[in-house]
Short mmCIF file of C-alpha atoms in Angstrom, two decimals:
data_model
loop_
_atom_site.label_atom_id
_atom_site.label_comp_id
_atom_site.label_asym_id
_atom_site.label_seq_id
_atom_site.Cartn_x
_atom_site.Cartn_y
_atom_site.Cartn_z
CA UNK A 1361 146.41 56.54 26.30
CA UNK A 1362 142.95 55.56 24.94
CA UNK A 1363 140.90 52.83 26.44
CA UNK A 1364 139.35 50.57 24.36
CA UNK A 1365 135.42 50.74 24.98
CA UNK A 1366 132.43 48.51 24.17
CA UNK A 1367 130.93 51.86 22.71
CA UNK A 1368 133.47 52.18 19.73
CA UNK A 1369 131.90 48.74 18.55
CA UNK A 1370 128.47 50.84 18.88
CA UNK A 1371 129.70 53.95 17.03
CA UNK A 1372 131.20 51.75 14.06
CA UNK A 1373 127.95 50.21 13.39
CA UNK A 1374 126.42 53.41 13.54
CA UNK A 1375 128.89 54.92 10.97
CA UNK A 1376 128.13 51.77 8.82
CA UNK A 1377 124.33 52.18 8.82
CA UNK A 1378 123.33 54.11 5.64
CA UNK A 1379 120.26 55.70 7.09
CA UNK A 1380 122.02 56.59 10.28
CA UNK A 1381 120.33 59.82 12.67
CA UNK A 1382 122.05 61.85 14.29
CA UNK A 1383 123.01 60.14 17.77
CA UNK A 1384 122.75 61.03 21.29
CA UNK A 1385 125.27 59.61 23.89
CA UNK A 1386 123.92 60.19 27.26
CA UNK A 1387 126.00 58.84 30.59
CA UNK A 1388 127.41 60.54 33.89
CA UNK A 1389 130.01 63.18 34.33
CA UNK A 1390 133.40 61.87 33.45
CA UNK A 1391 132.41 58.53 32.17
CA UNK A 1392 134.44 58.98 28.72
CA UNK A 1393 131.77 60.08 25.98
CA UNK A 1394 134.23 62.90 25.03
CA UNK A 1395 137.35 60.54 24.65
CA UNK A 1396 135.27 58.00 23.21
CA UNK A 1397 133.88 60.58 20.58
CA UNK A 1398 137.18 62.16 19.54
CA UNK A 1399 138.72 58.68 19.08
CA UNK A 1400 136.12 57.47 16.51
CA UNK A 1401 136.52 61.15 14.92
CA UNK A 1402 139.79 60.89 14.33
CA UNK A 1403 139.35 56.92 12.80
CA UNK A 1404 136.30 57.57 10.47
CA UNK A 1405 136.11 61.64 9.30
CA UNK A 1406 138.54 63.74 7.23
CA UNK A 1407 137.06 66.92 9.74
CA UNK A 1408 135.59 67.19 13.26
CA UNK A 1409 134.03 70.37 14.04
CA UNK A 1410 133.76 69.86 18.12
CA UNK A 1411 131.30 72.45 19.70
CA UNK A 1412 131.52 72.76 23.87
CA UNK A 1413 128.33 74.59 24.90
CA UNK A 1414 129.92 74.85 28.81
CA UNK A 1415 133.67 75.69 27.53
CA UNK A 1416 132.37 78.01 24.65
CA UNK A 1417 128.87 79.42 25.44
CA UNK A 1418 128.80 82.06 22.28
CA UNK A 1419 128.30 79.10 20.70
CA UNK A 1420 124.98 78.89 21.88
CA UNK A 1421 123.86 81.78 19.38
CA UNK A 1422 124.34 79.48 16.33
CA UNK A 1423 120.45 79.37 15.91
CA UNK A 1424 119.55 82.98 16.16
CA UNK A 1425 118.81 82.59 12.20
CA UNK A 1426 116.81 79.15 13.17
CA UNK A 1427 117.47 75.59 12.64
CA UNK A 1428 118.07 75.15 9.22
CA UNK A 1429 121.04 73.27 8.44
CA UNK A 1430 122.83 76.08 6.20
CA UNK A 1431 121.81 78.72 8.77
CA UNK A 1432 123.69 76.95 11.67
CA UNK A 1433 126.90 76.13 9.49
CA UNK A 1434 127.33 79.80 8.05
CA UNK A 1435 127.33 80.98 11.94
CA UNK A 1436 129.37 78.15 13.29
CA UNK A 1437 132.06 79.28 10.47
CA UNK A 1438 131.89 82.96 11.65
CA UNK A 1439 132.25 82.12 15.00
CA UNK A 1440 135.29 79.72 14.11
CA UNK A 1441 136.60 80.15 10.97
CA UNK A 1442 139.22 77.01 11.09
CA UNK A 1443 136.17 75.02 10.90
CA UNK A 1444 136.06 72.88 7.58
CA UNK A 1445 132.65 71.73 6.25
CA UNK A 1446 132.85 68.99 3.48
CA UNK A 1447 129.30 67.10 3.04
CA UNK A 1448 130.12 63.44 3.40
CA UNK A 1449 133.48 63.87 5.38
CA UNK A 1450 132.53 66.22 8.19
CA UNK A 1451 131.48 64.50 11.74
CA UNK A 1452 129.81 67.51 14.16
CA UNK A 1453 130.24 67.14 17.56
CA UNK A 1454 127.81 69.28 20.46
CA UNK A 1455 129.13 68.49 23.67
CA UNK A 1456 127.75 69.36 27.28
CA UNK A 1457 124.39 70.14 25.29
CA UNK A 1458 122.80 69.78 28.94
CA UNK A 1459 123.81 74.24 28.52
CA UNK A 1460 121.86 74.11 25.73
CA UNK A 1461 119.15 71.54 25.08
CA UNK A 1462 117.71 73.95 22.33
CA UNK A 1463 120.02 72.93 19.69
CA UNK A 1464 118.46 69.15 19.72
CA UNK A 1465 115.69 71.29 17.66
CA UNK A 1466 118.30 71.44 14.63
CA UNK A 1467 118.71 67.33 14.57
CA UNK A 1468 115.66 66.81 12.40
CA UNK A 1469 117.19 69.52 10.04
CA UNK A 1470 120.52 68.15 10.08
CA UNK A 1471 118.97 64.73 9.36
CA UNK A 1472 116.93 65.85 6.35
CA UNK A 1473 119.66 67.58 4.96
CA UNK A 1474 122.20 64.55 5.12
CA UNK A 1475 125.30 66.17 4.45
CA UNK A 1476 127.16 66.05 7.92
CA UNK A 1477 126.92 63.73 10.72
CA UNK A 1478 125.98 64.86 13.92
CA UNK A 1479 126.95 63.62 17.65
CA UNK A 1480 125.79 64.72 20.71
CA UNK A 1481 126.50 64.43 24.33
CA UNK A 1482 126.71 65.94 27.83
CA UNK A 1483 126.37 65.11 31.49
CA UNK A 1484 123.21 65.38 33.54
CA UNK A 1485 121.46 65.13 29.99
CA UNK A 1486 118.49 63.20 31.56
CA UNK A 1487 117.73 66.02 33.60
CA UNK A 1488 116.70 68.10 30.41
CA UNK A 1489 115.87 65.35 28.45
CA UNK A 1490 112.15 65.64 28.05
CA UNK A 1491 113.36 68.97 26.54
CA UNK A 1492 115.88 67.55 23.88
CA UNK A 1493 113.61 64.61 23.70
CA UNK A 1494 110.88 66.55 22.33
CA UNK A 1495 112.88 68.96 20.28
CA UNK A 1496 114.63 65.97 18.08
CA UNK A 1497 111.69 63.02 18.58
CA UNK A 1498 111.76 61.24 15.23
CA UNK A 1499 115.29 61.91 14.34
CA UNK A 1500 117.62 60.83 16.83
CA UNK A 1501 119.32 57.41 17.56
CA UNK A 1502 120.42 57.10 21.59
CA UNK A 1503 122.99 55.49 23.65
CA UNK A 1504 123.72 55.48 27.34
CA UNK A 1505 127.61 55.43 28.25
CA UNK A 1506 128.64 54.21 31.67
CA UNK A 1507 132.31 53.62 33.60
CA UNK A 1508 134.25 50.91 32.25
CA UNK A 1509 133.20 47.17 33.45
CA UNK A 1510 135.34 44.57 34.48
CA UNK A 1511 135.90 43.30 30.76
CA UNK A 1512 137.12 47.06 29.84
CA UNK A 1513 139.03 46.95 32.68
CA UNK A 1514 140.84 43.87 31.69
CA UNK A 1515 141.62 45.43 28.25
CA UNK A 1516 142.78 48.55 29.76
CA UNK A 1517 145.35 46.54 31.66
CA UNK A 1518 146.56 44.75 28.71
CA UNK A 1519 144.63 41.45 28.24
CA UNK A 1520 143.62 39.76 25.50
CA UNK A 1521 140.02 39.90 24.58
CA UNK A 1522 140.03 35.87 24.40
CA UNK A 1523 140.17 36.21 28.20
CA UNK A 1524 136.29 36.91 28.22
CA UNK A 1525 135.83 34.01 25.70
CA UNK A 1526 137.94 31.73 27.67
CA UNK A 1527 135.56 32.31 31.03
CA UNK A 1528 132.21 32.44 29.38
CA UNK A 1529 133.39 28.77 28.08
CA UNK A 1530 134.14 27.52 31.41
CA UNK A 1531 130.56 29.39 32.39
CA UNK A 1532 128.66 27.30 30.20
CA UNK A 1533 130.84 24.18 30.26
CA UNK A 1534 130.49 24.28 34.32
CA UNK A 1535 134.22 23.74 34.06
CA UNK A 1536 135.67 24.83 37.41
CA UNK A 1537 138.86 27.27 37.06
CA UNK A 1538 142.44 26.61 37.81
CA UNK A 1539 143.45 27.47 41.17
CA UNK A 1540 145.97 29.96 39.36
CA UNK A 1541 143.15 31.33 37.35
CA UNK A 1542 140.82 31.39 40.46
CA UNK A 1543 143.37 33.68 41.91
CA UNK A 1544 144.46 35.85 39.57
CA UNK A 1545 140.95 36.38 38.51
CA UNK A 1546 139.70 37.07 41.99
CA UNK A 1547 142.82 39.46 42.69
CA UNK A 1548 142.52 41.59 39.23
CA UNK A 1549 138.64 41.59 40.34
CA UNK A 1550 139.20 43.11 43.75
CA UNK A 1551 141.35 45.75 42.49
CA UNK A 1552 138.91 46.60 39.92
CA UNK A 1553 135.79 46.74 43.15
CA UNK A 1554 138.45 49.28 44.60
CA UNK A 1555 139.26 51.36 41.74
CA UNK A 1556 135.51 51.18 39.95
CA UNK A 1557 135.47 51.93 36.32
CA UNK A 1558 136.32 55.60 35.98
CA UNK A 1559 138.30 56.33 33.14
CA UNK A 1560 140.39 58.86 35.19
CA UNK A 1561 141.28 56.74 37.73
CA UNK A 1562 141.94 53.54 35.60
CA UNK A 1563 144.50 54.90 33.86
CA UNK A 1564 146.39 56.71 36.69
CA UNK A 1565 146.45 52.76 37.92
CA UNK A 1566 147.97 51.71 34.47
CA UNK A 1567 150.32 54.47 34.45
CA UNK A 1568 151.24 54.09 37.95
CA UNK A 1569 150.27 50.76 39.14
CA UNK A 1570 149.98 51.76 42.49
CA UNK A 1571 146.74 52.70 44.27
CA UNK A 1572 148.21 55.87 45.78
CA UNK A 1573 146.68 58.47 43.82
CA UNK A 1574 143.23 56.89 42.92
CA UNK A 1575 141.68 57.57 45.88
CA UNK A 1576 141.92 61.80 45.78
CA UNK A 1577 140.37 61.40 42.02
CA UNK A 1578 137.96 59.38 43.43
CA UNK A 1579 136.95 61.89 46.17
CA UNK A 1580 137.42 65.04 43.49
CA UNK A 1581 134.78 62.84 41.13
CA UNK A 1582 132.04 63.15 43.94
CA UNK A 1583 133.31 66.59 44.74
CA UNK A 1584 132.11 67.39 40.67
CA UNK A 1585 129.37 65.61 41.47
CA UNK A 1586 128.13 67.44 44.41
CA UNK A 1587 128.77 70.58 42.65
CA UNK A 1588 126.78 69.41 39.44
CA UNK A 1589 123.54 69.28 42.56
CA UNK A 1590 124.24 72.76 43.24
CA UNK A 1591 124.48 74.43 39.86
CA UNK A 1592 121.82 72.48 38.13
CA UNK A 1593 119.30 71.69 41.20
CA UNK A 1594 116.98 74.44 42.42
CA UNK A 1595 116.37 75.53 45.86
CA UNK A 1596 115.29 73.63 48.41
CA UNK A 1597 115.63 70.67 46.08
CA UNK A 1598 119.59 71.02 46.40
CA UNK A 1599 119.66 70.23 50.03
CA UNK A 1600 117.19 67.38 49.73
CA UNK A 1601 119.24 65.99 46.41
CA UNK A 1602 122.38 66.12 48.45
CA UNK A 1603 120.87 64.53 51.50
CA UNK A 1604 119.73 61.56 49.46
CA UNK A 1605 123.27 61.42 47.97
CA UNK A 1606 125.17 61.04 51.21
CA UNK A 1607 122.61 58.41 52.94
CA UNK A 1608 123.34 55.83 50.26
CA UNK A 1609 126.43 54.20 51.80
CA UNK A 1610 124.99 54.16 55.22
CA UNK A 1611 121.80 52.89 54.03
CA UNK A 1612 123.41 50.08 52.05
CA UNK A 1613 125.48 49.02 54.98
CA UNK A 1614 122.35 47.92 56.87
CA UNK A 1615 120.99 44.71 56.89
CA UNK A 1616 117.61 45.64 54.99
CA UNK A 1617 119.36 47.93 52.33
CA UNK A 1618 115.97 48.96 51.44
CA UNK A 1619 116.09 53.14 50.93
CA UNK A 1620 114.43 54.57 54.15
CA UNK A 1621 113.27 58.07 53.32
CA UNK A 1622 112.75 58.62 57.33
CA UNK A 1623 116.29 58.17 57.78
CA UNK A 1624 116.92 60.90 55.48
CA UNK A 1625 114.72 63.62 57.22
CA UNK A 1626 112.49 62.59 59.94
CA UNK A 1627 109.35 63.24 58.72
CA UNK A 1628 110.20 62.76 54.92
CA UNK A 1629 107.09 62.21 52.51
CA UNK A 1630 107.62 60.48 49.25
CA UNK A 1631 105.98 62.62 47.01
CA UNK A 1632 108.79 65.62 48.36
CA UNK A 1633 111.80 63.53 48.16
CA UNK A 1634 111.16 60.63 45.02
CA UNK A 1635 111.83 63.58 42.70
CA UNK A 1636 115.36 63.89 44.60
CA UNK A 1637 115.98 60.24 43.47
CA UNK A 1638 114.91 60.73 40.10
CA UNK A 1639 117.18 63.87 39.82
CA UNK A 1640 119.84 61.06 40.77
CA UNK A 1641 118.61 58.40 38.69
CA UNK A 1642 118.46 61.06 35.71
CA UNK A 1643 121.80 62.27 36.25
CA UNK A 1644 123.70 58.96 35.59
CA UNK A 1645 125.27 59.05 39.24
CA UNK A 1646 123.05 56.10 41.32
CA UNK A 1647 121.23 53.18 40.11
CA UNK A 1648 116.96 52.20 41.35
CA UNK A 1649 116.81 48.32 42.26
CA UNK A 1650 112.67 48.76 42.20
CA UNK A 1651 110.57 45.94 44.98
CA UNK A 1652 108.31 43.18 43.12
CA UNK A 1653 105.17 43.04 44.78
CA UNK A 1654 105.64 39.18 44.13
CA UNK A 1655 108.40 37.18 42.72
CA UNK A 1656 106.43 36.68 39.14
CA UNK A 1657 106.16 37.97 35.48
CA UNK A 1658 105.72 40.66 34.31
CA UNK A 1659 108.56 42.74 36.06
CA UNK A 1660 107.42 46.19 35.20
CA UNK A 1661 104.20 45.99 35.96
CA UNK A 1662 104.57 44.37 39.11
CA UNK A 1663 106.69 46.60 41.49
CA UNK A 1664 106.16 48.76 44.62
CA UNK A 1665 106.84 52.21 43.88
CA UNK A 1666 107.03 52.94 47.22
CA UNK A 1667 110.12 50.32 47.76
CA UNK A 1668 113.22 50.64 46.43
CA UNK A 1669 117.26 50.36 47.02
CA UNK A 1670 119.77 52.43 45.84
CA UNK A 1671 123.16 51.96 44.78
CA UNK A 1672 125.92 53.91 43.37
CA UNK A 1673 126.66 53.61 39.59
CA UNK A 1674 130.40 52.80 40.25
CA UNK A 1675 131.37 50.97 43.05
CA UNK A 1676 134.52 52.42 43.37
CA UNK A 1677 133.11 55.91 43.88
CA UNK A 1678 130.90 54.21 47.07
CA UNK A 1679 134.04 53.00 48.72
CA UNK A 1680 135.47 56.75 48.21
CA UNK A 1681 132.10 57.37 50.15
CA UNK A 1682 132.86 55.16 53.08
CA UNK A 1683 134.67 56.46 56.10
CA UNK A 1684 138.39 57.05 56.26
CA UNK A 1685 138.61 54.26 58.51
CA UNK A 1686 137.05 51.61 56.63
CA UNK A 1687 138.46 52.43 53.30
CA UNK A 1688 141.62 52.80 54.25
CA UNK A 1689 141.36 48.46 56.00
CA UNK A 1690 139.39 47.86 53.06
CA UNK A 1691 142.24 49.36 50.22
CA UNK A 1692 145.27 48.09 52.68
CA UNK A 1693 144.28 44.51 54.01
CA UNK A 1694 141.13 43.65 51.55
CA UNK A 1695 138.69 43.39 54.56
CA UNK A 1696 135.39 44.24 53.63
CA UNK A 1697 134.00 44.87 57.12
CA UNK A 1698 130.61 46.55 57.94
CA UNK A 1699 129.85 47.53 54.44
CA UNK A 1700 130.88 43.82 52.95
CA UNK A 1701 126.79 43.06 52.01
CA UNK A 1702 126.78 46.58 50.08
CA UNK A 1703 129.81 46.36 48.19
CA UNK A 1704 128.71 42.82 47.25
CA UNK A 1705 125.14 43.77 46.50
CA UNK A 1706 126.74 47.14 45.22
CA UNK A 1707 129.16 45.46 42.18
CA UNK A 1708 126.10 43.11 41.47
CA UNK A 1709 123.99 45.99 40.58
CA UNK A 1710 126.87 47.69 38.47
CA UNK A 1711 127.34 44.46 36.60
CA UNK A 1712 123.98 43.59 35.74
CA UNK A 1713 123.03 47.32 34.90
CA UNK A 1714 126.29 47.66 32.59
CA UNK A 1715 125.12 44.43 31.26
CA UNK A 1716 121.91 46.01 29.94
CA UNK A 1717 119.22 44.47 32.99
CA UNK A 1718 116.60 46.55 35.02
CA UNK A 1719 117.09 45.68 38.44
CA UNK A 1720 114.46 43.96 40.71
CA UNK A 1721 114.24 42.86 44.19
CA UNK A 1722 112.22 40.92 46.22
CA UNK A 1723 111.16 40.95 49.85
CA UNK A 1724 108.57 39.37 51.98
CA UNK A 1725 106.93 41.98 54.49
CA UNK A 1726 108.07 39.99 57.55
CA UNK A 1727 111.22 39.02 55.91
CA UNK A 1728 110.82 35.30 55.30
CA UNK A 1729 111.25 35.58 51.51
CA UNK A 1730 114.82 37.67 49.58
CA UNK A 1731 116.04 37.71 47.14
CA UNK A 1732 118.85 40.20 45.89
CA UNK A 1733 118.21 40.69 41.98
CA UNK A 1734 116.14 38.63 39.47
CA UNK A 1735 116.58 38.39 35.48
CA UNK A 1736 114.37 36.70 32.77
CA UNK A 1737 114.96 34.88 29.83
CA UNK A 1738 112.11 34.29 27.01
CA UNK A 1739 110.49 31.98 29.36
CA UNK A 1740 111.48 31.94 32.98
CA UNK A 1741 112.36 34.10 35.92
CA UNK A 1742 115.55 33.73 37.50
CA UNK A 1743 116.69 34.61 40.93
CA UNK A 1744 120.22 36.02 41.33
CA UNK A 1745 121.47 35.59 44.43
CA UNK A 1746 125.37 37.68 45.56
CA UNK A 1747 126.20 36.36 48.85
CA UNK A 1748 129.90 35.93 50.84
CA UNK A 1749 129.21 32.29 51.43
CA UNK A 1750 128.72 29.43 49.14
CA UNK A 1751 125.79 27.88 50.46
CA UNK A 1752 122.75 27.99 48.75
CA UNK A 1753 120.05 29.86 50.73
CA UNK A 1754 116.81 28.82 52.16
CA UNK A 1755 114.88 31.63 49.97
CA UNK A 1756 116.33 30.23 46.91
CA UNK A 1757 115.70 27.39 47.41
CA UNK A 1758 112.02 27.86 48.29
CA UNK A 1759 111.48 30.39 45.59
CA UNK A 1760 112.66 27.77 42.93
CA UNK A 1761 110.84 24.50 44.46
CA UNK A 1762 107.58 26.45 45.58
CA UNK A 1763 104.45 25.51 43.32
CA UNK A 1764 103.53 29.44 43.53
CA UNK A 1765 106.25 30.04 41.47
CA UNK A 1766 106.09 28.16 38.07
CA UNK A 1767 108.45 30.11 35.98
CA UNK A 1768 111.05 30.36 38.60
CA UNK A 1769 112.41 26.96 37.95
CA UNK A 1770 116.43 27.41 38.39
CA UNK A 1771 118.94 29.87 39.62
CA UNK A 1772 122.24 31.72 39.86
CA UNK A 1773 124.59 32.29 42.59
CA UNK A 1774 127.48 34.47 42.57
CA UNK A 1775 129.69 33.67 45.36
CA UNK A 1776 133.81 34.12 46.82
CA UNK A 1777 133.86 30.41 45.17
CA UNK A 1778 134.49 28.45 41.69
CA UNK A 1779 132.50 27.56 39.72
CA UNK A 1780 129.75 24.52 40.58
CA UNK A 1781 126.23 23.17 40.23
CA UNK A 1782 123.67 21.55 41.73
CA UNK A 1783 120.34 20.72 40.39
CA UNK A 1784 118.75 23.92 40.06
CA UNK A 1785 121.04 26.50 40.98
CA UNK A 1786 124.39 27.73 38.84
CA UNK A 1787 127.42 28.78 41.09
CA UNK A 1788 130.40 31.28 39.92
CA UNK A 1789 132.58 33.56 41.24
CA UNK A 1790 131.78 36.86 41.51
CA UNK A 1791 133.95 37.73 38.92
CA UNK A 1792 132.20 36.36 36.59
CA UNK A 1793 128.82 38.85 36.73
CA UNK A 1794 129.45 40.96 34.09
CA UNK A 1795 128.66 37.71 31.52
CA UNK A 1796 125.37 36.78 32.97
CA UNK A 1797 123.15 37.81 30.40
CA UNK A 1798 125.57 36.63 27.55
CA UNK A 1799 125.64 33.12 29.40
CA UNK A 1800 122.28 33.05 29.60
CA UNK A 1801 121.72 34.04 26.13
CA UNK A 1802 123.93 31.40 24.84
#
């Protein structure tokens, strides 16, 4: 059972492009690179050589006669000799190269030479990717993979893809849904909050259609995870890597979801622990929603390094986090409970990140002034707010009708509501995040 992906679009156009590098694919464990990989192998090359520097580590002597395209070919043949090498109809694929970030060093060769195409990939590859970075600069194309969003998900299940169409129309038509759509929508959405994007546990769903097994894939997903800290972390770093880790859920359940390193050790310095949450970041598993010092352009340059939340990459692998207790209420009766602000905040930032968007936050030191997320267009700066109810809040309000403010003019609401509008603010249901940026590009 393959999944269709939004990647095999990216992978076609790469095939199509005449000049085309040789292409990176980074993205957490388990994500579907492999899958993904093999499936466009199969559609557009006569040969796949497939190289797994993890599974098949002799491998990893292929350059002992250098980089040279000819030099790596003649050894990959005497290591395998079923391999078939025919310039023009041979795709090459180095997987887990986070074993062996040396053989990004060949790309440039393998680029001059022209006669294969080359893909690689691996987990954890931002970890080492300063390394393959600066071993292929010049002569690599790259692209990030994550777990399947909520318009995957509805393929996966068997919809058409003029599903997406038909709500992006109603998005920019402000045409309310049907109460049937409103629900069916709403319920495919929760199940998809529950299950997160996986591709392992999607399509035990399909197959099954029950939620029964889901949950021990989720949990042996975070167990791979933790043991991904301990074989490619060092020392001390492993313990404060994994302590970061487990605090997310907790931290996200409080009312300022701002990450508290003091919560995580008592007398935690930034400087010892920030490197913990960019071994995180790097690895694909959590995703940095960075402070604005002020609710203004430019967004880069105008953040608080020392302020940040985090949230997991997958939603469905932070409810797996959550205790027994509150899962189990929260998979059984739908009650979000406690940990109902993270899982809404949470899904926002998986939306907007799988959409392509940075995230940014703002608060006001004595907490007048939030706002969850903000996005920008070519010319203004709009707040995002995810909230349970469907009122409008006070801070959105004041951001968008404060003079301080000029290019905040209008925003967006995601809410457990249809779709509406007043003056200045845009209202949809929440299932409807993963089209933000194409709404607002339209």
């Amino acid at each position: 059972m393959y999944f269709k992906r939004k990647a095999d679009v990216f992978l076609e156009n790469w095939h199509n492009d005449i000049d085309r590098m040789p292409l990176i694919i980074r993205g957490a464990r388990q994500v579907g690179k492999t899958e993904t990989i093999r499936h466009f192998a199969k559609a557009n090359y006569e040969h796949f050589v497939e190289v797994n520097f993890v599974e098949e580590p002799q491998f990893c002597t292929i350059i002992d006669e250098g980089f040279k395209t000819e030099n790596i070919i003649k050894l990959l043949s005497l290591l395998n000799p079923d391999f078939r090498f025919v310039p023009g109809k041979t795709l090459i694929f180095f997987d887990e190269i986070q074993a062996f970030p040396e053989i990004a060093a060949s790309l440039k060769f393998f680029k001059q030479s022209g006669s294969y195409d080359v893909i690689c990939s691996g987990s954890l590859l931002g970890i080492h990717y300063n390394r393959i970075s600066s071993h292929s600069v010049g002569y690599k194309n790259d692209f990030e993979m994550r777990s399947l969003d909520f318009e995957e998900y509805l393929l996966a299940l068997g919809y058409p893809e003029s599903v997406t169409g038909d709500m992006l129309a109603h998005m920019k038509n402000a045409q309310p849904f049907t109460n049937a759509e409103m629900g069916k929508y709403s319920s495919l959405f929760m199940d998809y909050i529950l299950l997160g994007g996986m591709p392992a546990v999607i399509k035990d769903f399909v197959q099954r259609r029950t939620f029964e097994r889901t949950l021990k894939l989720q949990k042996q997903l975070l167990f791979d995870y933790q043991g991904d800290i301990r074989k490619y972390a060092e020392g001390l770093e492993q313990t404060r890597i994994q302590a970061v880790f487990n605090h997310i859920a907790p931290q996200l359940s409080k009312e300022n979801k701002k990450f508290q390193l003091t919560k995580v050790a008592k007398n935690a310095r930034s400087r010892e622990y920030f490197g913990c949450v960019e071994w995180l970041l790097d690895s694909g598993i959590v995703s940095i929603c960075r402070c604005l010092n002020f609710p203004e352009l430019p967004l880069k340059g105008n953040v608080d390094e020392s302020k940040y939340k985090l949230y997991m990459a997958d939603t469905g692998l932070l409810i797996a986090m959550l205790d027994e207790e509150a899962g189990a209420d929260l998979r059984k009766n739908r009650n979000l409970g406690v940990y109902k602000g993270a899982l809404y905040e949470n899904f926002a930032a998986e939306a907007l990140s799988k959409a392509g968007y940075e995230l940014y936050y703002y608060r006001r030191e004595d907490g007048s002034l939030e706002e969850d997320f903000f996005v920008r267009t070519a010319d203004e700066l709009l707040p995002v707010e995810v909230k349970a109810g469907n009122n409008v809040s006070v801070s959105l309000r004041n951001l968008i009708k404060q003079q301080h403010y000029p290019m905040i003019r209008r925003g967006i609401k995601f809410a457990n509501a249809n779709i509406g509008r007043t003056d200045t603010v845009a209202i949809f249901p929440y299932f409807c995040l993963f089209l933000l940026k194409r709404y607002l590009n339209d």
